[in-house]
Amino acid sequence: DAGITQSPRYKITETGRQVTLMCHQTWSHSYMFWYRQDLGHGLRLIYYSAAADITDKGEVPDGYVVSRSKTENFPLTLESATRSQTSVYFCASSESGDEQYFGPGTRLTVT
Amino acid sequence: GQSLEQPSEVTAVEGAIVQINCTYQTSGFYGLSWYQQHDGGAPTFLSYNALDGLEETGRFSSFLSRSDSYGYLLLQELQMKDSASYFCAVRSSTDSWGKFQFGAGTQVVVTP
């Protein structure tokens, strides 16, 4: 089906483990984004990408790594998970940048 | 840097009109976007203003004044399903292309 999907939808992991969150879109949008959402902070940009192989840091990139080898995929990796990374993670895509379409989110808990 | 301010909560009755204000400070400016998010759901795009003035989309309208660094989202004929959080977002024109910043959100509570 067309759209933007994220996997897994829920994840529990332990401190220090590596975790990868997947994001896939079928619109061939050029721009893709990763946000985290915590109570009281709204949405904070982690990383974004303007095209395949082009990525840049957002507001809160520390502890995260991204790649974009294909236009449709934009995985986010937590290299060594910490409790402060417990959050809801949203991936978004956009053709223009200013109208973003969000995936359903991944609820990550780090114990 | 960028900062956005919007009220934390607004309560109104069904059928009423609600205005959610958003003031921003940014070293450069492309435009102001609005998103809606229901509890447990993903944000959904509502509107985007790059130029001054009012944009109307059904019951929702969005306004921008670049000279005042101010915008608002107007929700008319409120319905129970409009109970949600509403976020304004800006993209700076002098920062890296994609550095969007979202406000903390305004929770709209619609009562019968």
mmCIF file of C-alpha atoms in Angstrom:
data_model
loop_
_atom_site.group_PDB
_atom_site.id
_atom_site.type_symbol
_atom_site.label_atom_id
_atom_site.label_comp_id
_atom_site.label_asym_id
_atom_site.label_seq_id
_atom_site.Cartn_x
_atom_site.Cartn_y
_atom_site.Cartn_z
ATOM 1 C CA ASP A 1 0.000 0.000 0.000
ATOM 2 C CA ALA A 2 1.152 3.543 -0.673
ATOM 3 C CA GLY A 3 2.208 5.644 2.270
ATOM 4 C CA ILE A 4 4.803 5.844 4.971
ATOM 5 C CA THR A 5 5.412 3.023 7.400
ATOM 6 C CA GLN A 6 7.571 2.547 10.455
ATOM 7 C CA SER A 7 8.801 -0.596 12.143
ATOM 8 C CA PRO A 8 8.724 -1.775 14.780
ATOM 9 C CA ARG A 9 5.738 0.024 16.258
ATOM 10 C CA TYR A 10 6.830 -0.819 19.797
ATOM 11 C CA LYS A 11 10.283 -1.701 21.080
ATOM 12 C CA ILE A 12 11.723 -2.364 24.504
ATOM 13 C CA THR A 13 15.491 -2.539 24.745
ATOM 14 C CA GLU A 14 18.201 -2.382 27.354
ATOM 15 C CA THR A 15 20.682 0.379 28.009
ATOM 16 C CA GLY A 16 23.767 0.039 25.825
ATOM 17 C CA ARG A 17 22.150 -1.990 23.049
ATOM 18 C CA GLN A 18 22.061 -0.879 19.438
ATOM 19 C CA VAL A 19 18.596 -0.342 18.019
ATOM 20 C CA THR A 20 17.506 0.455 14.475
ATOM 21 C CA LEU A 21 14.165 2.000 13.658
ATOM 22 C CA MET A 22 12.972 1.591 10.094
ATOM 23 C CA CYS A 23 11.090 4.046 7.907
ATOM 24 C CA HIS A 24 9.786 3.337 4.415
ATOM 25 C CA GLN A 25 7.796 5.558 2.048
ATOM 26 C CA THR A 26 6.277 4.710 -1.298
ATOM 27 C CA TRP A 27 5.744 8.218 -2.686
ATOM 28 C CA SER A 28 9.361 8.715 -3.847
ATOM 29 C CA HIS A 29 9.460 11.893 -1.796
ATOM 30 C CA SER A 30 12.863 13.559 -1.812
ATOM 31 C CA TYR A 31 12.841 14.733 1.788
ATOM 32 C CA MET A 32 12.697 12.548 4.851
ATOM 33 C CA PHE A 33 12.882 13.426 8.542
ATOM 34 C CA TRP A 34 13.225 11.805 11.940
ATOM 35 C CA TYR A 35 11.648 13.412 15.005
ATOM 36 C CA ARG A 36 11.306 12.438 18.618
ATOM 37 C CA GLN A 37 8.349 13.470 20.715
ATOM 38 C CA ASP A 38 8.476 13.787 24.474
ATOM 39 C CA LEU A 39 5.922 15.305 26.811
ATOM 40 C CA GLY A 40 6.375 19.046 26.992
ATOM 41 C CA HIS A 41 8.810 19.234 24.084
ATOM 42 C CA GLY A 42 6.620 18.819 21.048
ATOM 43 C CA LEU A 43 8.482 17.370 18.079
ATOM 44 C CA ARG A 44 12.251 17.723 17.923
ATOM 45 C CA LEU A 45 14.172 17.090 14.724
ATOM 46 C CA ILE A 46 16.912 14.473 14.987
ATOM 47 C CA TYR A 47 18.126 14.129 11.385
ATOM 48 C CA TYR A 48 16.825 14.897 7.949
ATOM 49 C CA SER A 49 17.671 14.006 4.381
ATOM 50 C CA ALA A 50 17.150 15.968 1.178
ATOM 51 C CA ALA A 51 17.855 13.006 -1.123
ATOM 52 C CA ALA A 52 19.568 9.640 -1.205
ATOM 53 C CA ASP A 53 23.053 9.859 0.316
ATOM 54 C CA ILE A 54 22.404 13.405 1.609
ATOM 55 C CA THR A 55 21.746 13.714 5.340
ATOM 56 C CA ASP A 56 22.168 16.447 7.911
ATOM 57 C CA LYS A 57 21.814 16.929 11.633
ATOM 58 C CA GLY A 58 18.778 18.419 13.248
ATOM 59 C CA GLU A 59 18.276 19.847 16.697
ATOM 60 C CA VAL A 60 19.068 16.715 18.768
ATOM 61 C CA PRO A 61 21.372 14.378 16.758
ATOM 62 C CA ASP A 62 23.677 13.132 19.514
ATOM 63 C CA GLY A 63 23.551 9.342 19.989
ATOM 64 C CA TYR A 64 21.814 8.737 16.653
ATOM 65 C CA VAL A 65 23.021 7.711 13.211
ATOM 66 C CA VAL A 66 21.106 7.734 9.925
ATOM 67 C CA SER A 67 21.696 6.529 6.397
ATOM 68 C CA ARG A 68 19.814 6.866 3.146
ATOM 69 C CA SER A 69 21.119 4.571 0.462
ATOM 70 C CA LYS A 70 17.703 4.408 -1.247
ATOM 71 C CA THR A 71 15.146 7.178 -1.658
ATOM 72 C CA GLU A 72 12.383 5.172 -0.017
ATOM 73 C CA ASN A 73 14.212 4.123 3.169
ATOM 74 C CA PHE A 74 15.577 6.193 6.025
ATOM 75 C CA PRO A 75 16.652 4.056 8.995
ATOM 76 C CA LEU A 76 17.548 5.593 12.352
ATOM 77 C CA THR A 77 20.075 3.806 14.575
ATOM 78 C CA LEU A 78 20.654 4.354 18.259
ATOM 79 C CA GLU A 79 24.257 3.247 18.597
ATOM 80 C CA SER A 80 24.164 2.616 22.365
ATOM 81 C CA ALA A 81 20.713 3.223 23.760
ATOM 82 C CA THR A 82 20.291 5.311 26.914
ATOM 83 C CA ARG A 83 17.224 5.838 29.101
ATOM 84 C CA SER A 84 17.003 9.436 27.916
ATOM 85 C CA GLN A 85 16.251 8.081 24.444
ATOM 86 C CA THR A 86 12.985 6.602 25.639
ATOM 87 C CA SER A 87 10.512 8.431 23.442
ATOM 88 C CA VAL A 88 8.088 8.209 20.548
ATOM 89 C CA TYR A 89 9.898 8.449 17.225
ATOM 90 C CA PHE A 90 8.200 9.743 14.102
ATOM 91 C CA CYS A 91 9.470 9.530 10.580
ATOM 92 C CA ALA A 92 8.122 11.946 7.955
ATOM 93 C CA SER A 93 8.502 12.456 4.245
ATOM 94 C CA SER A 94 7.805 15.384 1.959
ATOM 95 C CA GLU A 95 8.117 16.399 -1.660
ATOM 96 C CA SER A 96 8.480 20.102 -0.937
ATOM 97 C CA GLY A 97 9.626 19.990 2.668
ATOM 98 C CA ASP A 98 6.919 22.196 4.043
ATOM 99 C CA GLU A 99 4.063 19.682 3.832
ATOM 100 C CA GLN A 100 5.230 16.641 5.719
ATOM 101 C CA TYR A 101 3.528 13.269 5.965
ATOM 102 C CA PHE A 102 4.196 11.385 9.162
ATOM 103 C CA GLY A 103 4.435 7.672 9.803
ATOM 104 C CA PRO A 104 2.506 6.050 12.668
ATOM 105 C CA GLY A 105 5.444 6.295 15.079
ATOM 106 C CA THR A 106 7.613 3.897 17.058
ATOM 107 C CA ARG A 107 7.264 3.852 20.822
ATOM 108 C CA LEU A 108 10.719 3.031 22.213
ATOM 109 C CA THR A 109 11.427 2.192 25.834
ATOM 110 C CA VAL A 110 14.997 1.853 27.069
ATOM 111 C CA THR A 111 15.287 0.027 30.384
ATOM 112 C CA GLY B 1 18.370 29.878 16.404
ATOM 113 C CA GLN B 2 14.635 29.611 16.345
ATOM 114 C CA SER B 3 11.897 29.693 18.952
ATOM 115 C CA LEU B 4 8.138 29.400 18.763
ATOM 116 C CA GLU B 5 5.503 30.206 21.343
ATOM 117 C CA GLN B 6 1.936 28.992 21.390
ATOM 118 C CA PRO B 7 -0.570 28.610 24.227
ATOM 119 C CA SER B 8 -0.532 25.264 26.005
ATOM 120 C CA GLU B 9 -4.281 24.711 26.119
ATOM 121 C CA VAL B 10 -7.532 26.163 24.837
ATOM 122 C CA THR B 11 -11.014 25.000 25.808
ATOM 123 C CA ALA B 12 -14.182 25.778 23.847
ATOM 124 C CA VAL B 13 -17.674 24.410 23.272
ATOM 125 C CA GLU B 14 -18.955 22.688 20.169
ATOM 126 C CA GLY B 15 -19.844 25.120 17.421
ATOM 127 C CA ALA B 16 -17.543 27.837 18.739
ATOM 128 C CA ILE B 17 -14.504 29.417 17.100
ATOM 129 C CA VAL B 18 -10.975 28.974 18.444
ATOM 130 C CA GLN B 19 -7.864 30.889 17.481
ATOM 131 C CA ILE B 20 -4.435 29.421 18.237
ATOM 132 C CA ASN B 21 -1.668 31.975 18.072
ATOM 133 C CA CYS B 22 1.952 31.258 17.239
ATOM 134 C CA THR B 23 4.764 33.769 17.554
ATOM 135 C CA TYR B 24 8.186 32.916 16.264
ATOM 136 C CA GLN B 25 11.713 34.193 16.410
ATOM 137 C CA THR B 26 14.045 33.094 13.664
ATOM 138 C CA SER B 27 17.051 34.546 11.908
ATOM 139 C CA GLY B 28 15.433 33.828 8.570
ATOM 140 C CA PHE B 29 12.029 32.623 7.547
ATOM 141 C CA TYR B 30 10.459 30.544 4.798
ATOM 142 C CA GLY B 31 7.001 29.904 6.115
ATOM 143 C CA LEU B 32 4.736 28.685 8.899
ATOM 144 C CA SER B 33 3.075 25.273 8.953
ATOM 145 C CA TRP B 34 0.333 23.829 11.129
ATOM 146 C CA TYR B 35 -0.202 20.215 12.140
ATOM 147 C CA GLN B 36 -2.906 18.388 14.064
ATOM 148 C CA GLN B 37 -2.243 15.419 16.300
ATOM 149 C CA HIS B 38 -4.834 13.311 18.084
ATOM 150 C CA ASP B 39 -3.827 11.433 21.217
ATOM 151 C CA GLY B 40 -1.777 8.374 20.306
ATOM 152 C CA GLY B 41 -1.702 9.317 16.632
ATOM 153 C CA ALA B 42 0.693 10.832 14.150
ATOM 154 C CA PRO B 43 0.764 14.530 13.259
ATOM 155 C CA THR B 44 -1.158 15.407 10.124
ATOM 156 C CA PHE B 45 -0.523 18.438 7.945
ATOM 157 C CA LEU B 46 -3.161 21.182 8.017
ATOM 158 C CA SER B 47 -1.765 24.239 6.268
ATOM 159 C CA TYR B 48 1.274 26.198 5.166
ATOM 160 C CA ASN B 49 1.669 29.963 4.830
ATOM 161 C CA ALA B 50 4.652 31.470 3.078
ATOM 162 C CA LEU B 51 3.050 34.828 2.298
ATOM 163 C CA ASP B 52 1.134 37.284 4.462
ATOM 164 C CA GLY B 53 -2.577 36.794 4.658
ATOM 165 C CA LEU B 54 -5.283 34.268 5.289
ATOM 166 C CA GLU B 55 -5.478 30.779 3.797
ATOM 167 C CA GLU B 56 -8.812 29.003 4.141
ATOM 168 C CA THR B 57 -9.323 25.264 3.970
ATOM 169 C CA GLY B 58 -12.831 24.273 4.960
ATOM 170 C CA ARG B 59 -13.463 24.970 8.637
ATOM 171 C CA PHE B 60 -9.793 25.713 9.265
ATOM 172 C CA SER B 61 -7.971 28.896 8.285
ATOM 173 C CA SER B 62 -4.391 29.970 8.821
ATOM 174 C CA PHE B 63 -2.995 33.470 8.900
ATOM 175 C CA LEU B 64 0.519 34.849 8.669
ATOM 176 C CA SER B 65 2.045 38.261 9.300
ATOM 177 C CA ARG B 66 5.733 38.155 8.455
ATOM 178 C CA SER B 67 6.323 41.698 9.720
ATOM 179 C CA ASP B 68 4.925 40.749 13.154
ATOM 180 C CA SER B 69 6.530 37.254 13.215
ATOM 181 C CA TYR B 70 3.069 35.971 14.047
ATOM 182 C CA GLY B 71 0.539 33.554 12.757
ATOM 183 C CA TYR B 72 -2.617 31.858 13.885
ATOM 184 C CA LEU B 73 -4.792 28.872 13.157
ATOM 185 C CA LEU B 74 -8.531 29.483 13.234
ATOM 186 C CA LEU B 75 -10.855 26.566 13.892
ATOM 187 C CA GLN B 76 -14.491 27.336 13.110
ATOM 188 C CA GLU B 77 -17.684 25.440 13.865
ATOM 189 C CA LEU B 78 -15.825 23.340 16.374
ATOM 190 C CA GLN B 79 -16.641 19.653 16.488
ATOM 191 C CA MET B 80 -15.776 17.072 19.146
ATOM 192 C CA LYS B 81 -13.349 15.447 16.716
ATOM 193 C CA ASP B 82 -11.323 18.674 16.703
ATOM 194 C CA SER B 83 -10.118 17.865 20.230
ATOM 195 C CA ALA B 84 -6.419 17.370 19.573
ATOM 196 C CA SER B 85 -3.031 19.033 19.847
ATOM 197 C CA TYR B 86 -2.084 21.617 17.248
ATOM 198 C CA PHE B 87 1.512 22.474 16.422
ATOM 199 C CA CYS B 88 2.993 25.355 14.505
ATOM 200 C CA ALA B 89 6.336 24.815 12.781
ATOM 201 C CA VAL B 90 8.851 27.019 11.007
ATOM 202 C CA ARG B 91 11.802 26.479 8.728
ATOM 203 C CA SER B 92 14.625 28.945 8.873
ATOM 204 C CA SER B 93 15.988 30.313 5.614
ATOM 205 C CA THR B 94 19.466 30.993 6.964
ATOM 206 C CA ASP B 95 19.976 27.670 8.720
ATOM 207 C CA SER B 96 20.529 24.337 6.992
ATOM 208 C CA TRP B 97 17.722 23.693 4.562
ATOM 209 C CA GLY B 98 15.679 21.231 6.545
ATOM 210 C CA LYS B 99 15.954 22.468 10.111
ATOM 211 C CA PHE B 100 12.337 22.643 11.027
ATOM 212 C CA GLN B 101 11.322 23.550 14.529
ATOM 213 C CA PHE B 102 7.957 22.785 16.061
ATOM 214 C CA GLY B 103 6.216 24.616 18.850
ATOM 215 C CA ALA B 104 5.355 22.709 22.033
ATOM 216 C CA GLY B 105 1.757 22.375 20.889
ATOM 217 C CA THR B 106 -1.655 23.682 21.923
ATOM 218 C CA GLN B 107 -4.143 21.187 23.284
ATOM 219 C CA VAL B 108 -7.648 22.055 22.150
ATOM 220 C CA VAL B 109 -10.415 20.632 24.306
ATOM 221 C CA VAL B 110 -13.903 20.754 22.816
ATOM 222 C CA THR B 111 -16.772 20.332 25.266
ATOM 223 C CA PRO B 112 -20.432 19.528 24.484
#
